[in-house]
């Protein structure tokens, strides 16, 4: 059998963990009539397969034409340092030749040493029969020029060899590899292009030496080392390398990548995305890699994101990760849900333990990338289906349903699609026709190829942009063809496979504005007769947002359109924002994630009539797109951990009773609301904490505190009005039950008020003289007639009062001069120090008019600096605005941090795409004695400004001294986290 690994005609198998027996490294039997890589050693020597004699089978290798004892047949063997090999072979002299000693010998040159010749095996060989040669071999020093050869003590002897078998007790694909350059050599690393690699003592991470990499010709040029034979298909490895910037290099980002080739086609994969290496520091690049392909070239290399700067490499390690067997004694997820349960996969998820896990739990699959345009039609008319075919065949073979993802998308689509030669296509009739023709061809080819095998297609992906007046994303597709690309894609898909179910797929459909925009689009297209069968909700959520109730509202909304609905890309990031990182995800967060999955699957199960399938975007946490999006960080968004074991998230879907208990947290800002069943403004300052829906009951909970009292508000949704419905509060160990019929008021400390679809409970409980440092609170809402119950358990902590100010309806001139329009606006001050205890402060005011918020800051700061490259370290004012006052831990799309330096330079931050709010801000700055004045206008296009509206709001002053920020003070947020967490901003109320 020919095995492409190592380019040798060798049989390679890997031992199972229980199998202590030898691992086959290579076998040469010459049965295919070739020399299988063996060649002549010495001038005039000839080596070739022959059928004149054979130890087994019908062929062997004949060596002739020798004139020296060291002449013979040789090969470069797949030997690695530190591994012991058993070598056996059979030899026989050609008839008439005298007997001689035939030896298998190893030639190699240790790094920095002389070439050595070591005997591996030898025997006296005659022409009367086959003699066995056998021995073991290993070497310890990094070496080059490895050659294994068969020589004879008779200088001119002619002989046969056959059945050369190399085995090892160590599977090289499990033994790992490390290089530390302490030998003063490159230890197997070589440049990818013109770079020079030199072992050096100029820098070292461990020991005294590292590898200096200089003279790189491109960002991808640098040190590479072969992994061929060191990695087995289906196995997982951890790779780690330490890097440091070279001399005279102030900045740069380095990463670890893999190049693999099957045949002549190279593919490149990231192991560790390039990360910034601060000058003078060693930085570890690490990641895991699962080899999913047969390869005949495999190498790992270090590259930069851009540039050709020099760097040092040290302490590289490759470590085999022993797979844990999957749990076979837990329920199969797909048996626990009333819809198809899918996972996004690639080839790696079909192999080994991954494949076992997939087949045990899932009933459907979506290819993560393999059917996208860049993967299927990289050049016009040139279709590549190797990976798509593999996954579709796998699904068919294993009875998995298949979601085709995706036909038309703005991302992962090659440039040529939108070009005519070098020219960008325009919306001219000719260009439109050209683009639509390309689309038609693409759709026809993909849908046609998999007709009958792919039952559902995401025909268009992410075409909605709720921030456009018409709700449509300004993709190249849209700019060139308007809505016609959607119409064409659906028409052609339907014509090609009338049985396929055709979907519009999008993310953030659980957010009200996007929900409405997508709804309007689907409604319009359906009315036109566009063959849309369903709507796909991607559902890339995070640990906190959006609440399951918003997902439910979306499903209910689309149910009115009578379309099928699928959850297509579910995952739950463990981070509430786009910037935080954990070294290890806390157990509490994983438990919380379990409850989040439970609440989501409660929603899906309630709407089983609307939802035909739920797909998670990945099989297990070891491979998730969220480990590099939106930044590179550890993430764990799925149902199985990176060792493929069930997480709390899994139990949240299967059996929530098995979830670890969860202590939720709630802040009780200082306040004394009147307990009368009315919703004071105080309660409107913050959003409620959801008590998740069970059956038909759900609630929103809030708390406030004052000396000796805890105030709570429960807004209960329970449409079935039963007098004996109850809310039970347990506060610091004491239980209080409030009944729906109790009415208002009920004693001095509780009040119940009827609301649409439910009722409100307002109550206060004594907490003793102290405030409330982490009081244990449980709230259980019970629906008497339905018998359902939902609850919240956690710790409630008192915090400072929510800051509140107002903005009158006036329009100032934004020029840095404080005009009279500001006079009626109340003044607030930045007196909360988040860095330092003194420094620049501001008096601030707000106004609003039309769709714009106007902001004024009069800053006391006598010495001004813009020296730092970081705008937040320059003397500047920041306004924080959340149009929805969501008080979420992360920024929503329309939340913003708007910064203006003392010289009037603006910058923005906060949301996933800060550029999208950049145009909202205009500002003017003016120097005044002892400081400066900032006037700013912030447009808020996502809401309608009106009297009474409440916005999340804060002001911060940054005080710079030279290139450093030496103090910072805010109006509200004391945590210093306002740049990534909106929950401690204050509230700005608009007034007429
Ligand atoms: C992601 C893949 O998972 C990644 O491997 C790839 O690098 C980028 O695309 N919405 C979609 C999916 O519709 O196609 C995206 O998949 C994730 C967001």
Tab-separated table of N, CA, C and O in Angstrom, residues 489-535:
chain	number	residue	atom	x	y	z
A	489	UNK	N	-31.394	35.145	-6.525
A	489	UNK	CA	-30.871	33.987	-5.791
A	489	UNK	C	-32.005	33.041	-5.416
A	489	UNK	O	-31.895	31.823	-5.587
A	490	UNK	N	-33.104	33.603	-4.941
A	490	UNK	CA	-34.238	32.742	-4.566
A	490	UNK	C	-34.871	32.077	-5.788
A	490	UNK	O	-35.197	30.897	-5.769
A	491	UNK	N	-35.036	32.860	-6.843
A	491	UNK	CA	-35.674	32.297	-8.031
A	491	UNK	C	-34.848	31.129	-8.575
A	491	UNK	O	-35.365	30.034	-8.810
A	492	UNK	N	-33.542	31.360	-8.727
A	492	UNK	CA	-32.701	30.335	-9.327
A	492	UNK	C	-32.602	29.110	-8.417
A	492	UNK	O	-32.659	27.972	-8.876
A	493	UNK	N	-32.487	29.356	-7.121
A	493	UNK	CA	-32.410	28.223	-6.187
A	493	UNK	C	-33.682	27.393	-6.285
A	493	UNK	O	-33.639	26.156	-6.340
A	494	UNK	N	-34.797	28.070	-6.351
A	494	UNK	CA	-36.079	27.369	-6.413
A	494	UNK	C	-36.237	26.612	-7.725
A	494	UNK	O	-36.682	25.467	-7.751
A	495	UNK	N	-35.837	27.260	-8.819
A	495	UNK	CA	-35.933	26.580	-10.120
A	495	UNK	C	-35.023	25.354	-10.152
A	495	UNK	O	-35.369	24.325	-10.729
A	496	UNK	N	-33.863	25.475	-9.514
A	496	UNK	CA	-32.886	24.381	-9.591
A	496	UNK	C	-33.300	23.203	-8.718
A	496	UNK	O	-33.115	22.051	-9.094
A	497	UNK	N	-33.809	23.487	-7.542
A	497	UNK	CA	-34.265	22.396	-6.670
A	497	UNK	C	-35.569	22.817	-5.993
A	497	UNK	O	-35.564	23.364	-4.894
A	498	UNK	N	-36.683	22.560	-6.671
A	498	UNK	CA	-37.967	23.037	-6.140
A	498	UNK	C	-38.290	22.452	-4.772
A	498	UNK	O	-39.106	23.008	-4.040
A	499	UNK	N	-37.637	21.353	-4.393
A	499	UNK	CA	-37.946	20.744	-3.099
A	499	UNK	C	-37.157	21.378	-1.957
A	499	UNK	O	-37.500	21.203	-0.790
A	500	UNK	N	-36.103	22.103	-2.278
A	500	UNK	CA	-35.262	22.672	-1.214
A	500	UNK	C	-36.004	23.795	-0.503
A	500	UNK	O	-36.769	24.541	-1.118
A	501	UNK	N	-35.805	23.900	0.804
A	501	UNK	CA	-36.409	24.981	1.591
A	501	UNK	C	-35.424	26.149	1.605
A	501	UNK	O	-34.241	25.981	1.945
A	502	UNK	N	-35.934	27.316	1.257
A	502	UNK	CA	-35.049	28.460	1.034
A	502	UNK	C	-35.211	29.511	2.126
A	502	UNK	O	-36.314	29.983	2.399
A	503	UNK	N	-34.071	29.896	2.717
A	503	UNK	CA	-34.074	30.758	3.897
A	503	UNK	C	-33.342	32.073	3.683
A	503	UNK	O	-32.376	32.153	2.929
A	504	UNK	N	-33.838	33.084	4.410
A	504	UNK	CA	-33.105	34.335	4.630
A	504	UNK	C	-32.497	34.191	6.016
A	504	UNK	O	-33.208	33.875	6.964
A	505	UNK	N	-31.203	34.414	6.150
A	505	UNK	CA	-30.532	34.178	7.433
A	505	UNK	C	-29.921	35.483	7.930
A	505	UNK	O	-29.367	36.251	7.148
A	506	UNK	N	-30.027	35.752	9.232
A	506	UNK	CA	-29.421	36.999	9.734
A	506	UNK	C	-29.141	36.917	11.225
A	506	UNK	O	-29.650	36.043	11.918
A	507	UNK	N	-28.285	37.841	11.687
A	507	UNK	CA	-27.941	37.908	13.115
A	507	UNK	C	-28.680	39.076	13.761
A	507	UNK	O	-29.255	39.917	13.063
A	508	UNK	N	-28.656	39.109	15.085
A	508	UNK	CA	-29.303	40.205	15.842
A	508	UNK	C	-30.801	40.336	15.564
A	508	UNK	O	-31.377	41.397	15.819
A	509	UNK	N	-31.432	39.296	15.052
A	509	UNK	CA	-32.865	39.403	14.757
A	509	UNK	C	-33.677	39.470	16.043
A	509	UNK	O	-34.872	39.746	16.003
A	510	UNK	N	-33.025	39.231	17.178
A	510	UNK	CA	-33.715	39.336	18.470
A	510	UNK	C	-33.709	40.769	18.996
A	510	UNK	O	-34.304	41.042	20.030
A	511	UNK	N	-33.019	41.678	18.312
A	511	UNK	CA	-33.063	43.094	18.705
A	511	UNK	C	-34.236	43.762	17.988
A	511	UNK	O	-34.387	43.594	16.770
A	512	UNK	N	-35.036	44.535	18.731
A	512	UNK	CA	-36.278	45.048	18.142
A	512	UNK	C	-36.116	45.752	16.796
A	512	UNK	O	-36.878	45.490	15.869
A	513	UNK	N	-35.119	46.588	16.660
A	513	UNK	CA	-35.025	47.364	15.415
A	513	UNK	C	-34.662	46.462	14.231
A	513	UNK	O	-35.176	46.619	13.132
A	514	UNK	N	-33.776	45.507	14.487
A	514	UNK	CA	-33.400	44.597	13.409
A	514	UNK	C	-34.567	43.649	13.096
A	514	UNK	O	-34.829	43.317	11.940
A	515	UNK	N	-35.239	43.223	14.154
A	515	UNK	CA	-36.416	42.345	13.987
A	515	UNK	C	-37.405	42.985	13.026
A	515	UNK	O	-37.864	42.364	12.062
A	516	UNK	N	-37.690	44.269	13.259
A	516	UNK	CA	-38.664	44.984	12.431
A	516	UNK	C	-38.173	45.094	10.990
A	516	UNK	O	-38.942	44.911	10.052
A	517	UNK	N	-36.892	45.413	10.839
A	517	UNK	CA	-36.361	45.605	9.483
A	517	UNK	C	-36.400	44.295	8.691
A	517	UNK	O	-36.779	44.269	7.517
A	518	UNK	N	-36.036	43.195	9.326
A	518	UNK	CA	-36.055	41.907	8.633
A	518	UNK	C	-37.498	41.494	8.327
A	518	UNK	O	-37.800	40.985	7.241
A	519	UNK	N	-38.351	41.743	9.294
A	519	UNK	CA	-39.761	41.402	9.113
A	519	UNK	C	-40.326	42.118	7.882
A	519	UNK	O	-40.959	41.515	7.015
A	520	UNK	N	-40.029	43.410	7.816
A	520	UNK	CA	-40.547	44.202	6.690
A	520	UNK	C	-40.019	43.668	5.363
A	520	UNK	O	-40.756	43.575	4.372
A	521	UNK	N	-38.760	43.301	5.335
A	521	UNK	CA	-38.164	42.797	4.093
A	521	UNK	C	-38.812	41.475	3.666
A	521	UNK	O	-39.193	41.294	2.503
A	522	UNK	N	-38.937	40.547	4.605
A	522	UNK	CA	-39.489	39.237	4.257
A	522	UNK	C	-40.940	39.387	3.812
A	522	UNK	O	-41.374	38.783	2.829
A	523	UNK	N	-41.639	40.247	4.509
A	523	UNK	CA	-43.041	40.471	4.160
A	523	UNK	C	-43.168	41.009	2.739
A	523	UNK	O	-43.969	40.527	1.930
A	524	UNK	N	-42.334	41.990	2.440
A	524	UNK	CA	-42.370	42.612	1.108
A	524	UNK	C	-42.028	41.582	0.028
A	524	UNK	O	-42.725	41.476	-0.986
A	525	UNK	N	-40.953	40.825	0.245
A	525	UNK	CA	-40.523	39.883	-0.787
A	525	UNK	C	-41.540	38.759	-0.969
A	525	UNK	O	-41.811	38.318	-2.080
A	526	UNK	N	-42.105	38.321	0.136
A	526	UNK	CA	-43.121	37.270	0.023
A	526	UNK	C	-44.341	37.770	-0.767
A	526	UNK	O	-44.897	37.047	-1.590
A	527	UNK	N	-44.697	39.015	-0.492
A	527	UNK	CA	-45.835	39.598	-1.206
A	527	UNK	C	-45.562	39.660	-2.700
A	527	UNK	O	-46.454	39.519	-3.531
A	528	UNK	N	-44.297	39.852	-3.039
A	528	UNK	CA	-43.906	39.871	-4.458
A	528	UNK	C	-43.902	38.484	-5.073
A	528	UNK	O	-43.739	38.334	-6.276
A	529	UNK	N	-43.945	37.458	-4.224
A	529	UNK	CA	-43.891	36.096	-4.740
A	529	UNK	C	-42.509	35.471	-4.711
A	529	UNK	O	-42.288	34.404	-5.282
A	530	UNK	N	-41.545	36.127	-4.071
A	530	UNK	CA	-40.210	35.534	-3.931
A	530	UNK	C	-40.339	34.272	-3.075
A	530	UNK	O	-40.953	34.310	-2.008
A	531	UNK	N	-39.818	33.131	-3.558
A	531	UNK	CA	-40.066	31.860	-2.858
A	531	UNK	C	-39.256	31.683	-1.569
A	531	UNK	O	-38.368	30.851	-1.489
A	532	UNK	N	-39.607	32.481	-0.564
A	532	UNK	CA	-38.936	32.370	0.736
A	532	UNK	C	-39.724	31.389	1.598
A	532	UNK	O	-40.907	31.592	1.845
A	533	UNK	N	-39.052	30.331	2.052
A	533	UNK	CA	-39.718	29.369	2.926
A	533	UNK	C	-39.493	29.675	4.389
A	533	UNK	O	-40.306	29.292	5.235
A	534	UNK	N	-38.384	30.278	4.701
A	534	UNK	CA	-38.099	30.409	6.125
A	534	UNK	C	-37.125	31.517	6.456
A	534	UNK	O	-36.457	32.084	5.591
A	535	UNK	N	-37.078	31.803	7.752
A	535	UNK	CA	-36.180	32.811	8.294
A	535	UNK	C	-35.227	32.120	9.265
A	535	UNK	O	-35.670	31.363	10.139
